[in-house]
Amino acid sequence: MTAPALAERPVSAEAGRLRLRRALRALLPAFSLVLVLAAIAYLNSRAISYFGFNLMLNLAIPIALATLAQMFVIAGNDLDLSIGTFVGFVGCVAATWLHDQPLLGVLILIGGVAAYAALGALVAWRDLPSIVVTLGMSFVWQGLAILLLPKPGGSAPHWLLSLMGVKPPFVPFPIVAAIVIAVVAHIGLMRSSYGAILRGSGGNAAAIGRAGWSLFKAKVTLFALAGFFGVLSGLALIGITTSADANIGNGYTLLSIAGVILGGGEFVGGRVSPIGAVIGALTLALAASPLLTFMRIPPDWQVAANGAILIIVLAARVLISQRGAER
Amino acid sequence: MNAALTRLLAKPWLWSFLGALVVFLASIAFTGGYGASGMVNAAFSLAVFTVIVGVGQMFVITLGPGNVDLSLPANIGLASAVAMKVMNGDDSLVALGILAALGCGLGIGVANYLLIWALRIPPIIATLSASFVIQSIDISYGRGLQIKPPPGFANFANAQVFGAPILAILVVLFTIAAAIVLQRTIYGRSVLAIGQNIRAARLAGVKVGRTRFLTYALCGVLGGLDGALLAGYFRGANVDIGNEYLLASIAVVVIGGTSVAGGKANVPGVWGAALFLVLLLTMLNTFGVSAGVRLVMTGLIIVLVITAAGGAKAER
Amino acid sequence: MEGMTGGAAPDLVRLDGVEKRFGAVRALDGVDFSVARGECVGLVGHNGAGKSTLMNVLAGTIKADSGRLTINGETLRDYSPTRAKALGVRCVFQELSLCPNLSVAENARVFHPALKGFNWRRKAGGLILDKLDEIFPGHGVNPGDLVQDLSIGRRQMIETARAFTVSDEPVRLVILDEPTSSLDAHTAGQLLSFVRRAVAQGTSCVLISHLLGEILNNSDRIVVMRDGKEVASGRAASFDREKLMAAMGGAEERERKAAAIASTAPRGDAPIRVRARRPGQKGETHIVAREGEIIGLAGLAGQGQTDLLLDIFAAASRPRADIEVTAPVALVAGDRQSDGIFPQWSILENIGIGSLARLREGPLISRRREEALANLWRDKIGIRTPDVANNILSLSGGNQQKALFARALGSDARIVLMDDPMRGVDIGTKLEVYDLIREEARAGRTFLWYTTETEELQNCDRVYIFRNGAIVADLAHDALSEEKVIESSFEAG
């Protein structure tokens, strides 16, 4: 029997059309980023420079890391409403314990990841609704942060400041960091063999279980990864802001959810994209402040703009799906 | 006698009232019995505001998994500002002010549903995004306003009759009405049907779209009402007045025995859970714990309670 | 079809005295079942006979209440899907086990934990591709395709092929539950000839299908199940269609009933209740249902019958050009769990949801009226329960289905749509409900009835046969016969 080589295999017209629609949806995050960059360039051409990018994308790294943390949770059909306060907690630890007693600080951060893993275990074991559980945990992290730093203060460890202050030639550090983060996450979740199982647990958990995999282990892994990336996000944030306060991460919950969705992810079905999530985070970092400042939107309304962007992107996605679908 | 006792113990809302009682007794033990009646009175006064939005959230959550209204805090904040601005410190404008707040809440509820229905945005994201837009509106609208409530209204919100807060009595009546609506009206049955099995509901002739619309609108209206009353009770409106009611509204629904998977709602439980939360906070204050510890304890207890209750499958 | 059946060789798999209850329902009532090496066993029976439950026990996904399972001579105590797979038992059930968000190769990886390491993607892709080429030459599937982008036919092909792939665990027995249900004739043929080849080479197979021709042509031995028991078994050559259908049950009684309604006169002048035209229909053929008629919808599964019913249901509230509905409509769902039952509610609430407006006294629903309605229908349709205030899940499957009927019939609907509602229902319940349907039709109600059991069509005044979403034949009651129905089902539209 002679079968045509892999490359020459005919693709059915139906699968081809679907792939095109999927490609369009995959390009949407990149398209949004280009759109925002174009708007910025139009409003203030000097912003498009090494110095300009460094400044504007300053906060993109912690946002991207928090977005990836959220992405892992969403991949398992859950939602983490505590990531913002967790990032704030990590920041407070970084500015206090990590600076004064590094060993203890590291232990506390490891404990934070362990707490996330334990949360995953709880959710898997008792089939808990993640919205309520993470909403409760957000209060715990907030309280702990307040106990650490009742008033803003502390100072970041030197090594953290140096790391975040790196100035590579030609390409601004935030962009380099974003690429590295995206690639690592992509390889881990999309290319590795266990990553397929993790994503499968969101796509058809029953099938994964029937095939003999431990859904419990998958859930714990996803939450532990979220905790780990949350720690990285908090560290990166403090490396930039140099000092901390208990509320510093609170906006990151919505931003992380928005980043995942902007990046082409969906709430159910295990459909997420690490690269899309990072691009989405970059877009949000630009749109959340620099773009609005250049557009001279009053600060009162910048909060609204975050919500509006999310709505617009989701509406665009719906329109693309509807035009493609033969209803 | 035994059968009746078993049936009583099986009622899910019983546990939330028991929890409230336990916490109350712990506080009393700490203070040596001092201020007990004042504590109860204050608990009922404060619980009222959680119950109002708790009922609204309960209807939304009962619609089925994924349905939740995260725009309540922003809703409450904006409604409080609107109410105060319309009332303008004038007792004769109180009714108008409340109406304005209700209208504001209704608008938010309708807007939420439009996002969900027309743009197919999941309710979590739709209400979360809407809350950000509402927050901005509130900030710019409420800027520099002299937002103090008319004295008559503020007094009414704080008034007592026969030793019980008037608002508490009214809200208890309201809760009873809500329970009747849930069990004995077409609307209420529709909500319960949709929450159990949306496909079956549609095929059984339930008007799914209309019911969802009414539910989100109702939740919005209740948020508006809460905003107006809060401004009256605390004698002033501000943007953050509703912030603690996000977790509170969801927590009282869940702790009170409503299923997060939808289709099973528990109205008395909302009161029990609201009292439990308020008394918990009171107890922590009585013990003299700091803000940070208070937050941690509140969060941990909520996680504990939901773990004990289990999830959708654990219930069956 | 001769296979390698070792006369004295021990069976590969033996189930002895297996029992399983789900609440009040006795799904398996002491079943003995065995499969020899290199043997293909055909398993037949009506819906609800226990075939799927038995196979679930064999695959380890359900634990039997009692009974013994022996594989390769070893009696097994702690059995689980993982253990089953390690011992070489594979199954392809009707609910597909693919992850839609993963690619074909990744789904192959899910199935084979041993496929890890550096080159896993290429190994997994090669594995599934080779098997697809072997079973379905010309399949057109790439290992990198996302499952969610593929048609249901292709998904079934992939899942079936995956069951036969080998990496580190052997394949000894493959259970195929309706494996051709989403395949076209050509692909189905490819699959069945592959199965015959595999069986000849020593792999055992259990084939479940409601297409008796498939069973007769591809099995070495046939087992017939009915109401949770094995009622007939023997070499395939000793069976034919009539014998199988007789064994599956209820034929004589049905024939009696069918004779009773043969005398129903056609109602040519009764008012039209439903008129529908299908998109893609050649010519002017309409579906017409008059008052008092029972109209059957037949043909192979999934040829557009359910779509028609759903469209008619929707058209009752939102008018459309190609469908005319002149009276209120109710629908009885076939898939109880997903489309019908409200699991938190009592029996009376499940019945009452179809009639809420009429149960009101003033603005509120009257408990008294609701209870009266439920009790009325409990007696009329014969729901076996001591108290209609009990939870709906306390009823057996057949009685739950009766409650769904009561919901529809208790409403004010003059048109009742039925979406294969007798799936998984025992024969006693079926006969009771058929009687009720005919009685209601005589009283003026109109029924549109989609069924996958051709014997049920005997109850209908007229039957429309569907293929590819359009009507290909229109048979009056007198002209009905199973051969005609099957013949028309395979005609091109």
Short mmCIF file of C-alpha atoms in Angstrom, two decimals, chain C residues 64-335:
data_model
loop_
_atom_site.label_atom_id
_atom_site.label_comp_id
_atom_site.label_asym_id
_atom_site.label_seq_id
_atom_site.Cartn_x
_atom_site.Cartn_y
_atom_site.Cartn_z
CA ALA C 64 -20.36 -4.98 39.27
CA ASP C 65 -22.35 -5.63 42.43
CA SER C 66 -21.55 -9.31 42.25
CA GLY C 67 -20.07 -11.82 39.85
CA ARG C 68 -16.65 -12.97 38.75
CA LEU C 69 -14.35 -11.69 36.06
CA THR C 70 -11.61 -13.89 34.67
CA ILE C 71 -9.06 -12.79 32.11
CA ASN C 72 -6.50 -15.23 30.75
CA GLY C 73 -7.43 -17.70 33.43
CA GLU C 74 -6.78 -15.21 36.24
CA THR C 75 -9.70 -14.19 38.43
CA LEU C 76 -9.48 -10.48 39.01
CA ARG C 77 -10.30 -8.68 42.21
CA ASP C 78 -9.16 -5.09 41.90
CA TYR C 79 -10.21 -4.24 38.42
CA SER C 80 -9.96 -0.76 36.94
CA PRO C 81 -9.67 0.82 33.50
CA THR C 82 -5.90 0.97 33.95
CA ARG C 83 -5.74 -2.72 34.83
CA ALA C 84 -7.99 -3.55 31.91
CA LYS C 85 -5.70 -1.73 29.51
CA ALA C 86 -2.62 -3.41 30.96
CA LEU C 87 -4.29 -6.77 30.34
CA GLY C 88 -5.05 -5.86 26.76
CA VAL C 89 -8.73 -4.91 26.95
CA ARG C 90 -9.55 -1.86 24.83
CA CYS C 91 -12.89 -0.27 24.25
CA VAL C 92 -14.45 2.25 21.94
CA PHE C 93 -17.71 3.50 23.40
CA GLN C 94 -20.29 5.72 21.86
CA GLU C 95 -19.32 8.74 23.99
CA LEU C 96 -16.05 9.56 22.36
CA SER C 97 -12.93 9.71 24.45
CA LEU C 98 -10.98 12.23 22.48
CA CYS C 99 -9.89 15.62 23.82
CA PRO C 100 -11.18 18.14 21.27
CA ASN C 101 -8.56 20.72 22.15
CA LEU C 102 -5.66 18.37 21.43
CA SER C 103 -4.27 17.19 18.12
CA VAL C 104 -4.65 13.66 16.80
CA ALA C 105 -1.07 12.81 17.76
CA GLU C 106 -1.51 14.26 21.23
CA ASN C 107 -4.64 12.19 21.71
CA ALA C 108 -2.63 9.13 20.77
CA ARG C 109 -0.12 10.15 23.43
CA VAL C 110 -2.85 10.41 26.03
CA PHE C 111 -3.70 6.80 25.30
CA HIS C 112 -0.10 5.59 25.62
CA PRO C 113 1.68 6.85 28.74
CA ALA C 114 4.86 5.19 27.54
CA LEU C 115 5.16 7.65 24.66
CA LYS C 116 7.29 10.29 26.27
CA GLY C 117 10.79 11.60 25.89
CA PHE C 118 12.33 13.76 23.30
CA ASN C 119 10.65 12.60 20.12
CA TRP C 120 7.25 11.71 21.51
CA ARG C 121 5.20 13.79 19.10
CA ARG C 122 6.61 12.16 16.01
CA LYS C 123 6.34 8.68 17.53
CA ALA C 124 2.74 9.22 18.57
CA GLY C 125 1.84 10.73 15.22
CA GLY C 126 3.47 7.89 13.34
CA LEU C 127 1.71 5.31 15.48
CA ILE C 128 -1.78 6.66 14.89
CA LEU C 129 -1.13 7.45 11.25
CA ASP C 130 0.10 3.95 10.49
CA LYS C 131 -2.98 2.45 12.06
CA LEU C 132 -5.29 4.85 10.25
CA ASP C 133 -3.61 3.93 6.98
CA GLU C 134 -4.02 0.26 7.80
CA ILE C 135 -7.70 0.44 8.64
CA PHE C 136 -8.97 3.36 6.59
CA PRO C 137 -6.80 3.91 3.52
CA GLY C 138 -7.47 7.34 2.07
CA HIS C 139 -8.64 8.76 5.37
CA GLY C 140 -7.25 12.28 4.86
CA VAL C 141 -6.35 12.87 8.51
CA ASN C 142 -3.09 14.52 9.57
CA PRO C 143 -1.58 13.84 12.98
CA GLY C 144 -1.35 17.57 13.57
CA ASP C 145 -5.06 18.21 13.05
CA LEU C 146 -6.97 19.42 16.06
CA VAL C 147 -9.76 17.02 16.89
CA GLN C 148 -12.26 19.84 17.32
CA ASP C 149 -11.79 20.72 13.66
CA LEU C 150 -12.69 17.25 12.44
CA SER C 151 -16.09 15.84 11.58
CA ILE C 152 -17.73 13.29 13.84
CA GLY C 153 -17.09 10.58 11.28
CA ARG C 154 -13.37 11.28 11.28
CA ARG C 155 -13.37 11.42 15.06
CA GLN C 156 -14.90 7.98 15.22
CA MET C 157 -12.29 6.70 12.78
CA ILE C 158 -9.49 8.11 14.91
CA GLU C 159 -10.85 6.76 18.14
CA THR C 160 -11.36 3.31 16.64
CA ALA C 161 -7.89 3.27 15.11
CA ARG C 162 -6.39 4.43 18.38
CA ALA C 163 -7.90 1.45 20.17
CA PHE C 164 -5.89 -0.86 17.96
CA THR C 165 -2.56 0.94 18.35
CA VAL C 166 0.16 -0.81 20.33
CA SER C 167 3.10 0.77 22.09
CA ASP C 168 4.03 -1.14 25.24
CA GLU C 169 0.76 -2.81 26.16
CA PRO C 170 -0.71 -5.68 24.12
CA VAL C 171 -4.08 -5.64 22.39
CA ARG C 172 -6.02 -8.77 23.21
CA LEU C 173 -9.68 -7.77 23.17
CA VAL C 174 -11.30 -4.77 21.55
CA ILE C 175 -14.86 -3.82 22.44
CA LEU C 176 -16.61 -1.84 19.72
CA ASP C 177 -19.91 -0.21 20.71
CA GLU C 178 -21.77 0.94 17.59
CA PRO C 179 -18.48 1.62 15.79
CA THR C 180 -20.07 2.51 12.47
CA SER C 181 -22.79 4.82 13.78
CA SER C 182 -21.12 7.94 12.36
CA LEU C 183 -19.37 6.34 9.38
CA ASP C 184 -20.59 6.26 5.83
CA ALA C 185 -21.04 2.94 4.07
CA HIS C 186 -17.58 2.87 2.47
CA THR C 187 -15.68 3.65 5.68
CA ALA C 188 -17.85 1.24 7.65
CA GLY C 189 -16.92 -1.46 5.20
CA GLN C 190 -13.22 -0.67 5.63
CA LEU C 191 -13.54 -0.97 9.39
CA LEU C 192 -15.40 -4.25 9.34
CA SER C 193 -13.01 -5.92 6.96
CA PHE C 194 -10.12 -4.77 9.15
CA VAL C 195 -11.86 -6.26 12.16
CA ARG C 196 -12.22 -9.56 10.34
CA ARG C 197 -8.51 -9.53 9.50
CA ALA C 198 -7.53 -8.69 13.06
CA VAL C 199 -9.73 -11.43 14.46
CA ALA C 200 -8.23 -13.93 12.01
CA GLN C 201 -4.81 -12.96 13.37
CA GLY C 202 -5.77 -13.68 16.95
CA THR C 203 -7.25 -10.46 18.38
CA SER C 204 -10.63 -10.94 20.01
CA CYS C 205 -13.48 -8.57 19.49
CA VAL C 206 -16.91 -7.78 20.89
CA LEU C 207 -19.11 -6.05 18.36
CA ILE C 208 -22.23 -4.22 19.48
CA SER C 209 -24.50 -2.95 16.76
CA HIS C 210 -28.18 -2.44 16.13
CA LEU C 211 -27.60 -3.18 12.44
CA LEU C 212 -28.31 -6.88 12.46
CA GLY C 213 -26.73 -7.33 9.05
CA GLU C 214 -23.39 -6.11 10.42
CA ILE C 215 -23.61 -8.56 13.28
CA LEU C 216 -24.57 -11.51 11.12
CA ASN C 217 -21.83 -10.87 8.59
CA ASN C 218 -18.93 -10.20 10.93
CA SER C 219 -19.37 -12.29 14.09
CA ASP C 220 -18.28 -15.81 14.87
CA ARG C 221 -20.73 -16.11 17.74
CA ILE C 222 -23.75 -14.03 18.67
CA VAL C 223 -25.15 -13.30 22.12
CA VAL C 224 -28.60 -11.77 22.54
CA MET C 225 -29.47 -9.82 25.67
CA ARG C 226 -32.86 -8.73 26.95
CA ASP C 227 -33.81 -6.95 30.16
CA GLY C 228 -30.43 -7.52 31.77
CA LYS C 229 -30.12 -11.22 30.95
CA GLU C 230 -28.56 -13.29 28.21
CA VAL C 231 -31.45 -14.97 26.36
CA ALA C 232 -29.80 -16.60 23.38
CA SER C 233 -26.32 -17.44 22.22
CA GLY C 234 -24.79 -19.58 19.53
CA ARG C 235 -22.73 -19.64 16.36
CA ALA C 236 -23.51 -16.82 13.98
CA ALA C 237 -24.36 -19.23 11.20
CA SER C 238 -27.25 -20.57 13.25
CA PHE C 239 -29.01 -17.19 13.41
CA ASP C 240 -30.84 -15.09 10.89
CA ARG C 241 -32.66 -11.74 11.14
CA GLU C 242 -35.98 -13.19 12.22
CA LYS C 243 -34.44 -15.40 14.89
CA LEU C 244 -32.46 -12.48 16.27
CA MET C 245 -35.44 -10.18 16.37
CA ALA C 246 -37.57 -12.85 17.96
CA ALA C 247 -34.92 -13.36 20.63
CA MET C 248 -34.53 -9.61 21.23
CA GLY C 249 -38.10 -9.64 22.24
CA GLY C 250 -41.61 -8.45 22.17
CA ALA C 251 -42.30 -9.10 18.50
CA GLU C 252 -45.47 -11.13 18.98
CA GLU C 253 -47.12 -8.61 21.23
CA ARG C 254 -46.22 -5.80 18.92
CA GLU C 255 -47.67 -7.63 15.98
CA ARG C 256 -50.91 -8.01 17.88
CA LYS C 257 -51.07 -4.33 18.64
CA ALA C 258 -50.10 -3.41 15.11
CA ALA C 259 -52.97 -5.49 13.78
CA ALA C 260 -55.29 -3.61 16.10
CA ILE C 261 -54.46 -0.25 14.65
CA ALA C 262 -54.26 -1.42 11.06
CA SER C 263 -57.84 -0.43 10.71
CA THR C 264 -57.35 3.24 11.50
CA ALA C 265 -58.77 5.29 8.68
CA PRO C 266 -56.62 8.08 7.27
CA ARG C 267 -57.81 11.52 8.36
CA GLY C 268 -57.69 13.33 5.05
CA ASP C 269 -59.89 16.22 6.11
CA ALA C 270 -58.69 16.93 9.64
CA PRO C 271 -57.05 20.35 10.14
CA ILE C 272 -53.33 20.51 9.46
CA ARG C 273 -51.30 20.98 12.59
CA VAL C 274 -47.77 20.98 11.19
CA ARG C 275 -46.46 21.55 7.72
CA ALA C 276 -42.71 21.60 7.21
CA ARG C 277 -40.35 21.76 4.31
CA ARG C 278 -36.71 20.81 4.71
CA PRO C 279 -33.86 22.86 3.27
CA GLY C 280 -32.13 20.89 0.60
CA GLN C 281 -35.28 18.95 -0.21
CA LYS C 282 -35.68 18.11 -3.87
CA GLY C 283 -39.16 18.56 -5.27
CA GLU C 284 -42.23 19.68 -3.39
CA THR C 285 -42.32 17.07 -0.65
CA HIS C 286 -43.67 18.41 2.61
CA ILE C 287 -44.10 16.83 5.97
CA VAL C 288 -47.77 17.17 6.85
CA ALA C 289 -49.26 16.22 10.17
CA ARG C 290 -53.00 16.53 10.76
CA GLU C 291 -54.97 16.57 13.94
CA GLY C 292 -55.15 13.11 15.47
CA GLU C 293 -52.35 11.63 13.37
CA ILE C 294 -49.26 9.81 14.52
CA ILE C 295 -46.47 10.60 12.09
CA GLY C 296 -43.28 8.58 12.19
CA LEU C 297 -39.81 9.81 11.26
CA ALA C 298 -37.43 7.02 10.29
CA GLY C 299 -34.20 6.31 8.53
CA LEU C 300 -30.70 5.78 9.83
CA ALA C 301 -29.71 7.63 12.96
CA GLY C 302 -28.68 11.23 12.66
CA GLN C 303 -30.15 11.91 9.22
CA GLY C 304 -31.95 15.07 10.25
CA GLN C 305 -34.91 13.74 12.20
CA THR C 306 -33.95 15.39 15.49
CA ASP C 307 -33.15 18.64 13.67
CA LEU C 308 -36.65 18.65 12.22
CA LEU C 309 -38.23 18.16 15.63
CA LEU C 310 -36.12 20.92 17.16
CA ASP C 311 -36.94 23.25 14.29
CA ILE C 312 -40.66 22.60 14.68
CA PHE C 313 -40.35 23.20 18.43
CA ALA C 314 -38.60 26.51 17.85
CA ALA C 315 -41.06 27.48 15.12
CA ALA C 316 -43.91 27.35 17.62
CA SER C 317 -42.60 30.46 19.37
CA ARG C 318 -40.66 32.09 16.55
CA PRO C 319 -42.40 31.71 13.19
CA ARG C 320 -40.40 30.77 10.14
CA ALA C 321 -41.14 30.62 6.48
CA ASP C 322 -40.65 26.94 5.84
CA ILE C 323 -42.44 25.57 8.89
CA GLU C 324 -46.08 26.11 9.80
CA VAL C 325 -47.28 25.24 13.28
CA THR C 326 -50.89 25.89 14.25
CA ALA C 327 -51.11 24.77 17.87
CA PRO C 328 -49.00 24.67 21.06
CA VAL C 329 -46.13 22.21 20.98
CA ALA C 330 -44.40 20.03 23.56
CA LEU C 331 -41.33 17.85 23.19
CA VAL C 332 -40.41 14.55 24.82
CA ALA C 333 -36.64 14.17 24.86
CA GLY C 334 -34.86 10.91 24.20
CA ASP C 335 -31.70 11.56 26.14
#
